Short mmCIF file of C-alpha atoms and ligand atoms in Angstrom, two decimals:
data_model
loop_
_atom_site.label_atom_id
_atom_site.label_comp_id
_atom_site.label_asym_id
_atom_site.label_seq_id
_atom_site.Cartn_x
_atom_site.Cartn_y
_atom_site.Cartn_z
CA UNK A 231 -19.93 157.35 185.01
CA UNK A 232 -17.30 156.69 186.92
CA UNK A 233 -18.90 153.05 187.79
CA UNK A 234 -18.48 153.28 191.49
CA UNK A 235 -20.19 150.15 193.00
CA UNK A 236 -21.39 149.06 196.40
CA UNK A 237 -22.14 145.26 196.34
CA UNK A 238 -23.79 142.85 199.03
CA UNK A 239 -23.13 139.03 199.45
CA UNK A 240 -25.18 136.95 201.40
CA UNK A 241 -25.58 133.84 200.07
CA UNK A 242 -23.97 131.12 203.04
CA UNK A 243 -22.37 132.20 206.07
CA UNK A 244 -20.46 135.51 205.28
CA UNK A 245 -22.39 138.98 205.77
CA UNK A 246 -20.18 140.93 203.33
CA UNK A 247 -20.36 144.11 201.44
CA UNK A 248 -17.41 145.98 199.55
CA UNK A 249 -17.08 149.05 197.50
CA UNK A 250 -15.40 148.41 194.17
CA UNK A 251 -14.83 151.53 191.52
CA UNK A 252 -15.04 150.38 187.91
CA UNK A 253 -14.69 146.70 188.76
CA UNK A 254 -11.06 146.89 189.41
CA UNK A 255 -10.52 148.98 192.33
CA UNK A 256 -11.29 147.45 195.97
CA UNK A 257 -12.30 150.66 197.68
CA UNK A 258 -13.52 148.95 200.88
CA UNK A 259 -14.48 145.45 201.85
CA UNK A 260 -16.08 144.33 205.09
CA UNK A 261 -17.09 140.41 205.83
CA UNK A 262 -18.44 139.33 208.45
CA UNK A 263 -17.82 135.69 209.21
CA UNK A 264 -20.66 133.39 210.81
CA UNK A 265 -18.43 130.51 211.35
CA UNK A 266 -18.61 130.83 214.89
CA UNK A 267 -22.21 130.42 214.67
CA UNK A 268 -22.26 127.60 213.09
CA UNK A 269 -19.51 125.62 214.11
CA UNK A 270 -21.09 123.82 216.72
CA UNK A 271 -23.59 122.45 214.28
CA UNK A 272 -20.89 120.91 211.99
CA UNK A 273 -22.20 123.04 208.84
CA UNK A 274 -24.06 126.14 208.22
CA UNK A 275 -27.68 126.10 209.79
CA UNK A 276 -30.41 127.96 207.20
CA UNK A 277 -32.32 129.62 209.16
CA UNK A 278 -29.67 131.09 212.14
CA UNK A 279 -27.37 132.30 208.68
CA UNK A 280 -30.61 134.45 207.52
CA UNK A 281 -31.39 135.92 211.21
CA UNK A 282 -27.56 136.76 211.24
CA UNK A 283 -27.81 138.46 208.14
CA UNK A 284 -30.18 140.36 209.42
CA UNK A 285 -28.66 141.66 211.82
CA UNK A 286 -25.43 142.33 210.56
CA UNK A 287 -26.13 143.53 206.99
CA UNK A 288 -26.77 147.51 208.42
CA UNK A 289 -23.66 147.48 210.33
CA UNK A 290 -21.57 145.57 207.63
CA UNK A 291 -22.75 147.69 204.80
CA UNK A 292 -22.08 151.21 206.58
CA UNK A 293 -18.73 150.09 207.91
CA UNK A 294 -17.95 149.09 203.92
CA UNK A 295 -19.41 152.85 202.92
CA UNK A 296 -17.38 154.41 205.73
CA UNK A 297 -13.96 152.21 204.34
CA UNK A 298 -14.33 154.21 201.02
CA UNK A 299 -14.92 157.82 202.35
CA UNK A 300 -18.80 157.66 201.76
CA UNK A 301 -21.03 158.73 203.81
CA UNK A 302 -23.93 156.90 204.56
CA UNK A 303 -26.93 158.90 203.48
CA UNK A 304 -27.21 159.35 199.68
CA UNK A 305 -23.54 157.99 199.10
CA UNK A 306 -22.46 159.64 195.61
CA UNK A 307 -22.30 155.79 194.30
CA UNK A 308 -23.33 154.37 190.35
CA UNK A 309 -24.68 151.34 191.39
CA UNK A 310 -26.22 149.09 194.20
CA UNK A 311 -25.41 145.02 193.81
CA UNK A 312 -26.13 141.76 195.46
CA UNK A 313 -25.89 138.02 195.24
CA UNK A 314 -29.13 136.74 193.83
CA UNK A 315 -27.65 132.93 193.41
CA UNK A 316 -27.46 129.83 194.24
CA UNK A 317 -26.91 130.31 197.84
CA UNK A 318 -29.71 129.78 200.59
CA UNK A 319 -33.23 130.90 200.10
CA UNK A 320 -33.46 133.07 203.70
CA UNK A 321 -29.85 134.34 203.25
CA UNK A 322 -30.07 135.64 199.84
CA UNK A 323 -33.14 137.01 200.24
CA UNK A 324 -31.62 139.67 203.25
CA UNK A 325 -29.33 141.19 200.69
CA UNK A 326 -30.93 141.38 198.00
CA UNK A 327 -34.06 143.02 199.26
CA UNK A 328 -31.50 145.26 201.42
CA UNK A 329 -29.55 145.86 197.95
CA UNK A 330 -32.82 146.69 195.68
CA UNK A 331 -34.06 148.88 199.22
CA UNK A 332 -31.52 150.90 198.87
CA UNK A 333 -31.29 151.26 194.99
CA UNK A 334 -34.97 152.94 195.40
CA UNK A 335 -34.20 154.80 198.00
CA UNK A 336 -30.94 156.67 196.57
CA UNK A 337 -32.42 156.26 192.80
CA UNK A 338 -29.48 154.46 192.22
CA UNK A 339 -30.08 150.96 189.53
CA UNK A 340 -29.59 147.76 191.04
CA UNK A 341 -27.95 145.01 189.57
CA UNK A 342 -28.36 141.01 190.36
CA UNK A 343 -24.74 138.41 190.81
CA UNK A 344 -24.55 134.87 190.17
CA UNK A 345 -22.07 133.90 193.19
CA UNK A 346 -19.73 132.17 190.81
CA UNK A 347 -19.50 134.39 188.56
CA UNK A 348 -18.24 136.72 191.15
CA UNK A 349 -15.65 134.40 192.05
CA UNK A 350 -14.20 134.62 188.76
CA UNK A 351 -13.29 138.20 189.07
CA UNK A 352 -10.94 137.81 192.19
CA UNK A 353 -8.19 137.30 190.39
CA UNK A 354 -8.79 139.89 188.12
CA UNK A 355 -9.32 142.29 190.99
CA UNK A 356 -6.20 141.46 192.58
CA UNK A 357 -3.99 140.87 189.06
CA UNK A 358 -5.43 143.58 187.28
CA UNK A 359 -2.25 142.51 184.25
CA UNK A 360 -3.45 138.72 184.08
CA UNK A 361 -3.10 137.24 180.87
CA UNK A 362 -6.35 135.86 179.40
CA UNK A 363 -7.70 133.54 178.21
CA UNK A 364 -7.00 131.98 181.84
CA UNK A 365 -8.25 128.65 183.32
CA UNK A 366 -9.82 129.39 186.48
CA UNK A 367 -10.41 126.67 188.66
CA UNK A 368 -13.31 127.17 190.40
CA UNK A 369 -13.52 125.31 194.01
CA UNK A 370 -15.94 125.94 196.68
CA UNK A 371 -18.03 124.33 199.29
CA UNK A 372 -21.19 123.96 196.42
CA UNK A 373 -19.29 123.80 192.91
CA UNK A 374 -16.30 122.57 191.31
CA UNK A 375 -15.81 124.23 187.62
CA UNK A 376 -12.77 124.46 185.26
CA UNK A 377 -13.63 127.38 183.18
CA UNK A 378 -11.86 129.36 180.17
CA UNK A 379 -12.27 132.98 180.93
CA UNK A 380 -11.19 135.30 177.95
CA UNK A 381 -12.43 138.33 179.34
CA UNK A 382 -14.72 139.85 181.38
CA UNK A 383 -18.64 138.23 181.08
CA UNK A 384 -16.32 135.93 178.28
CA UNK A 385 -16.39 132.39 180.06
CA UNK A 386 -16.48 128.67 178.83
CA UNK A 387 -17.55 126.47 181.20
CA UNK A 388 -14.69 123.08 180.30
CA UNK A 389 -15.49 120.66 182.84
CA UNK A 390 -17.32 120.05 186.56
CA UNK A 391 -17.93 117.85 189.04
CA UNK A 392 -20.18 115.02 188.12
CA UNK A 393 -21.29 114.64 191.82
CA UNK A 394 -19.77 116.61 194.91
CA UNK A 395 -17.95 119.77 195.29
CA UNK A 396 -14.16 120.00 196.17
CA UNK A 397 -14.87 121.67 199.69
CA UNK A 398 -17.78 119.46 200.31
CA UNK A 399 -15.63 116.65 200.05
CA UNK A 400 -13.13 118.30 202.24
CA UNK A 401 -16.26 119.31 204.62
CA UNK A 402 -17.29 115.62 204.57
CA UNK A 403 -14.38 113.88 205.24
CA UNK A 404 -13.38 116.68 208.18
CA UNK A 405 -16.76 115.54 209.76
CA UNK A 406 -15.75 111.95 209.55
CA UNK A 407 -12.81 112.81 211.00
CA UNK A 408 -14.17 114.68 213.87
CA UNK A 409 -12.25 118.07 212.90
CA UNK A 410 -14.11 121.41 212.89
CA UNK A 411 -15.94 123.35 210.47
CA UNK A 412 -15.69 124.38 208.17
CA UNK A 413 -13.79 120.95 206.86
CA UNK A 414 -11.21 122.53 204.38
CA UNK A 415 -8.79 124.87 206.89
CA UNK A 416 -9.39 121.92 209.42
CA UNK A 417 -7.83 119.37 207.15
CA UNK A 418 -5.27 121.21 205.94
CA UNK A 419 -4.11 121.97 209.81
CA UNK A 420 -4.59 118.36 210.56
CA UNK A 421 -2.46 117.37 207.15
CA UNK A 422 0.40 118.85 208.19
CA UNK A 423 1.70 116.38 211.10
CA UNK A 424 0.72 113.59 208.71
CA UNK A 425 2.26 111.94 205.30
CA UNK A 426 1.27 112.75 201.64
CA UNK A 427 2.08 109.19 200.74
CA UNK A 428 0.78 107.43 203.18
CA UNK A 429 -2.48 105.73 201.79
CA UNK A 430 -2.75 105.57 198.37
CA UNK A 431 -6.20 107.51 198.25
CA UNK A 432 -7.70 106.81 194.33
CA UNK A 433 -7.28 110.14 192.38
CA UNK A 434 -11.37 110.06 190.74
CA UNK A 435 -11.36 110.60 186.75
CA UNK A 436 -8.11 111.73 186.65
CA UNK A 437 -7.13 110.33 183.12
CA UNK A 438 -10.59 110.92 181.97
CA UNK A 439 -11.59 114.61 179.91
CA UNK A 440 -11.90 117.33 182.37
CA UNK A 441 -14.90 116.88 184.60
CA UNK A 442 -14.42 116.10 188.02
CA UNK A 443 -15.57 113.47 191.04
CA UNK A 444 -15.24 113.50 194.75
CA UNK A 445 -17.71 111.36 195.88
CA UNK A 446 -16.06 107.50 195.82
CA UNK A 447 -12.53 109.58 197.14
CA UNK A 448 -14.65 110.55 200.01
CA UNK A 449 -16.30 107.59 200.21
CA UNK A 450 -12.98 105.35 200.14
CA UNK A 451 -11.81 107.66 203.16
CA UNK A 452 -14.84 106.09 205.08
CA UNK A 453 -14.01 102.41 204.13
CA UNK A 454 -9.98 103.13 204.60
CA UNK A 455 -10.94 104.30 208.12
CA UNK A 456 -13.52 101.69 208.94
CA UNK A 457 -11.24 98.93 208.05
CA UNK A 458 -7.79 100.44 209.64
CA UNK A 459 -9.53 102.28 213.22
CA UNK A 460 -5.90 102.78 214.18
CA UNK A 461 -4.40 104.87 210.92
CA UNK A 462 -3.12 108.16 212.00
CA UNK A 463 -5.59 111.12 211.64
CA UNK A 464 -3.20 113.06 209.95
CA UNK A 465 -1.99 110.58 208.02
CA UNK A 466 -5.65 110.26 206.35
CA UNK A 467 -6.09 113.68 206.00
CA UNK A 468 -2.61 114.44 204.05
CA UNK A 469 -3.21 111.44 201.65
CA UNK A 470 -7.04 112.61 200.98
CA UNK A 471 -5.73 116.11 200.70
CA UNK A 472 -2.67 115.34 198.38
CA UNK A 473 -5.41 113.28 196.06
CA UNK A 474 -7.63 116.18 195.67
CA UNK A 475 -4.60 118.46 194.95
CA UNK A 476 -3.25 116.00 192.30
CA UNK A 477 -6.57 115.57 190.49
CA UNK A 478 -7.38 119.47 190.36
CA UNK A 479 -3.88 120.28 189.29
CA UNK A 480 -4.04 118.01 186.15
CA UNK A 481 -6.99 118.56 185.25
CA UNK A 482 -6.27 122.06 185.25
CA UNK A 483 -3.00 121.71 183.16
CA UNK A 484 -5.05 119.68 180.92
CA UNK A 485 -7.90 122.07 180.46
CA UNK A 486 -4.99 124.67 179.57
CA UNK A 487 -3.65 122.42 176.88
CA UNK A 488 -6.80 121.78 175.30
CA UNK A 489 -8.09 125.50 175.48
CA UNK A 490 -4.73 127.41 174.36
CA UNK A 491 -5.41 129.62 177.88
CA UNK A 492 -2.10 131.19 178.87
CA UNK A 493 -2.65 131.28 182.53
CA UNK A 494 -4.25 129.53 185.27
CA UNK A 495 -6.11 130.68 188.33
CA UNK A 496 -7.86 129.61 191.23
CA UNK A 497 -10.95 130.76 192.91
CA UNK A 498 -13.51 129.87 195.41
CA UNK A 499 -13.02 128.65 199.11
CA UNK A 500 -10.78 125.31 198.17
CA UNK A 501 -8.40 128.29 196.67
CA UNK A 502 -6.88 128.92 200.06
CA UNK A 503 -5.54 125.61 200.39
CA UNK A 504 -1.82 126.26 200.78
CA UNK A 505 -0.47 122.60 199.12
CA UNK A 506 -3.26 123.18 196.12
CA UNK A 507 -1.58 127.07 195.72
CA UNK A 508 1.74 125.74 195.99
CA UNK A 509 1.42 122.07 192.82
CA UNK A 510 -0.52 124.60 190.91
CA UNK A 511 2.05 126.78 190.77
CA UNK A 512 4.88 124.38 190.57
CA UNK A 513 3.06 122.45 187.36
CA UNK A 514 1.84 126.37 185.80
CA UNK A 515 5.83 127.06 185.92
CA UNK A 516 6.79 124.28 185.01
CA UNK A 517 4.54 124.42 181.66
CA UNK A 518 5.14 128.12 181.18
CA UNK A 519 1.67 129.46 181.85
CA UNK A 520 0.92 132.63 184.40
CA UNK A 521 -0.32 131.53 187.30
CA UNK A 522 -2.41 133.83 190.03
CA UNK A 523 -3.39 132.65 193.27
CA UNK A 524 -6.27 135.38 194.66
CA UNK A 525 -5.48 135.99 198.26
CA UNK A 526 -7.02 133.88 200.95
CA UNK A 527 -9.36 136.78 201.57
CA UNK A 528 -10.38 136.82 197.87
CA UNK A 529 -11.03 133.09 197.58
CA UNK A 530 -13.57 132.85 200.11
CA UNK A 531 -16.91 135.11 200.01
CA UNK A 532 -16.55 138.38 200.01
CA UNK A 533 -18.46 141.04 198.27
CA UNK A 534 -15.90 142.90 196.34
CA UNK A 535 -15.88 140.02 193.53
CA UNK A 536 -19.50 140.57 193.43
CA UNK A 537 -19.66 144.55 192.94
CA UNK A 538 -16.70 143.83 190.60
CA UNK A 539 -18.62 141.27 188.16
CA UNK A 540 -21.83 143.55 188.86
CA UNK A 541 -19.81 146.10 187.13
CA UNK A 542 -19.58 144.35 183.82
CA UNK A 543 -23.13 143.55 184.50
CA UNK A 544 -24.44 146.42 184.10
CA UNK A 545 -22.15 147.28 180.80
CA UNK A 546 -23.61 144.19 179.29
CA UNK A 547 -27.37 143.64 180.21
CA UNK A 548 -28.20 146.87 181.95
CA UNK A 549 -29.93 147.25 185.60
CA UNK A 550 -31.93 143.96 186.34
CA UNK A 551 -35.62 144.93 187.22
CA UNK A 552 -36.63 145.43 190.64
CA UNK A 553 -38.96 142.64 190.81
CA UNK A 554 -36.48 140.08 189.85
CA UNK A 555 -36.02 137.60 193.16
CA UNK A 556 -33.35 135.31 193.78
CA UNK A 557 -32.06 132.07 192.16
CA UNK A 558 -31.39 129.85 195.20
CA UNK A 559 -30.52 126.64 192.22
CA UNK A 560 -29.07 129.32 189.81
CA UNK A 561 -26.23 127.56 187.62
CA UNK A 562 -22.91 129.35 186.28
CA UNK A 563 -23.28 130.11 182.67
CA UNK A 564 -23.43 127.56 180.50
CA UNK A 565 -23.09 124.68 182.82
CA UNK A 566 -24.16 121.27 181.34
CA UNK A 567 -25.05 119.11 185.04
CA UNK A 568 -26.30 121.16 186.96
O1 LIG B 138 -16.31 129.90 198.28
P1 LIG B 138 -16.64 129.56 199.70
O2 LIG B 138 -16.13 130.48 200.78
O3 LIG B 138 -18.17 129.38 199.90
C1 LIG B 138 -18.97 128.79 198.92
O4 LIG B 138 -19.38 129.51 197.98
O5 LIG B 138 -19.15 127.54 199.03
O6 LIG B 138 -16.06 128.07 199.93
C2 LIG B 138 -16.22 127.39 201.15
C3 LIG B 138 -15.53 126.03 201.02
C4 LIG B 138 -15.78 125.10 202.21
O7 LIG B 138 -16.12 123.82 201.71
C5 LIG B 138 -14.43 125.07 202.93
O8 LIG B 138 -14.19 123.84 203.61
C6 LIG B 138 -13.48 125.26 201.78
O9 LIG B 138 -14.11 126.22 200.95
N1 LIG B 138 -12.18 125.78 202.23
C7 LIG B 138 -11.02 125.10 202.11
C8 LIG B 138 -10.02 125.89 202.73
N2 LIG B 138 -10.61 127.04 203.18
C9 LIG B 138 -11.93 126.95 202.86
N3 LIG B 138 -10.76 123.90 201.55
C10 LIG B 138 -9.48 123.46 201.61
N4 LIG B 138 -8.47 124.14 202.20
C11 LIG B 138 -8.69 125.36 202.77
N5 LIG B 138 -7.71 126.02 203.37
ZN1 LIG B 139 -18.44 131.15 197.30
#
């Protein structure tokens, strides 16, 4: 087999599908972007993100077949893939009935993605050489997880956010602010003109183990605000952006310490955060770990990480069954909140 794998991601606001041989190899990968769709809403709107899905998953999905020299009846592929979870009920649902249609119809097995999991595999898509075990911080607009990964399907779930997500912090606080969505890029455009140090911002749990909190930073963004209506925008959003990068940085140094990991990583849509890619790297030299920042294409969805971890997948558990559905809650393995 020579594990060639076309895999579908659906699960927010990204139409994406990517061919991926033997869960290393990026032969093609498409995304389509609903941002602009939702942006006027001020957060991705359920229903709209499964009509565009719809519409877009025939185009996306031959554009990603044509990429990688297929053609698009009976591709000579191993495997068909998709997101089942968590994500939104509607959007999942598009590719992975799309993914298990066209499993039957080339007699091709299917196989089923947790969305984090695939976001563990950027890295290892990109940095092929990465020395495990690795702490991959995991960062995106739903989850916040530190987790050991020694190998592929090999993962230790160290700490996570007791309440909010990293980029639904950053989402929050943007909409305070009256910047765009998605909240993350928006702050860190607005942080530039402003100060680091400007507000002392509290830095949640940060001497405490290794699970994480946003929700009293974000909420003492709101109070700072309320009670200073003049503070510079900018200002704000540099000091609440310099304590989320201080908190995930050392926790992440201390998750490496505890676990004997030799590298850290980053993953997820917080990953593209320039200031959080540059302290991480600054503290991983600084201790002597390897340190691999995906590219900003890899962080955010994308459906190469998912035919990637559906290639291991497969190796491990075999094709999922065809009347499996999708796992709109579905947790990352071996998660103890949620
Ligand atoms: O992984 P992702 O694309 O989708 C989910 O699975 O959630 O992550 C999206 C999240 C959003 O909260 C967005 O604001 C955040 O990633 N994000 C960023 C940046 N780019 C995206 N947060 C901080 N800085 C960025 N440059
Ligand atoms: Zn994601």
């Amino acid at each position: 087999m020579t594990g060639l794998v076309l895999g579908l991601e659906t699960s927010c606001d990204e139409t994406a599908a990517a061919v991926v041989a033997n869960g290393r190899e990026v032969r093609s990968s498409v995304v389509s972007s609903q941002v602009d769709l939702h942006a006027h809403f001020g957060g991705v709107v359920p229903e709209l993100a499964g009509r565009a899905h719809l519409e877009r998953i025939v185009p996306v999905v031959a554009e990603a077949l044509a990429g990688a020299g297929l053609g698009a009846t009976s591709p000579s592929l191993d495997l068909v893939a998709a997101t089942t979870g968590p994500g939104l009920i509607g959007a999942l649902l598009v590719g992975v009935s799309f993914a298990k249609a066209l499993a039957l119809a080339w007699r091709l097995p299917y196989v089923g993605v947790n969305h984090l999991e695939g976001h563990l595999y950027a890295s290892l898509l990109e940095d092929p050489d990465i020395e495990l075990p690795a702490v991959v911080v995991l960062v995106s607009g739903g989850h916040s997880l530190l987790v050991k990964m020694t190998g592929p399907r090999v993962y230790e779930v160290l700490g996570e956010t007791v309440d909010d997500a990293a980029g639904e912090a950053f989402d929050k606080v943007a909409r305070y602010l009256g910047l765009t969505y998605p909240g993350g890029p928006a702050i860190e455009k607005a942080a530039a003109g402003g100060d680091p140090s400007a507000i002392d911002f509290p830095r949640p749990m940060l001497r405490e183990g290794l699970d994480l909190s946003f929700s009293g930073l974000k909420t003492a963004v709101v109070h700072y605000v309320r009670a200073h209506p003049d503070v510079s925008g900018a200002d704000v959003a540099a000091s609440f952006q310099a304590a989320i990068v201080d908190v995930l940085v050392a926790k992440a140094m201390r998750a490496a310490l505890v676990s004997g990991a030799r590298s850290v990583c980053l993953a997820g849509g917080v990953a593209a955060n320039g200031p959080l890619r540059a302290a991480l790297r600054r503290a991983a030299d600084a201790a002597g770990l390897g340190v691999y920042l995906p590219s900003p294409a890899m962080c955010t969805d994308n459906a190469a990480m998912i035919a990637a971890a559906a290639y291991h997948n497969l190796r491990a558990d075999g094709p999922t069954p065809l009347d499996a559905g999708v796992a709109p809650g579905l947790a990352f393995p071996g998660s103890r909140l949620r």
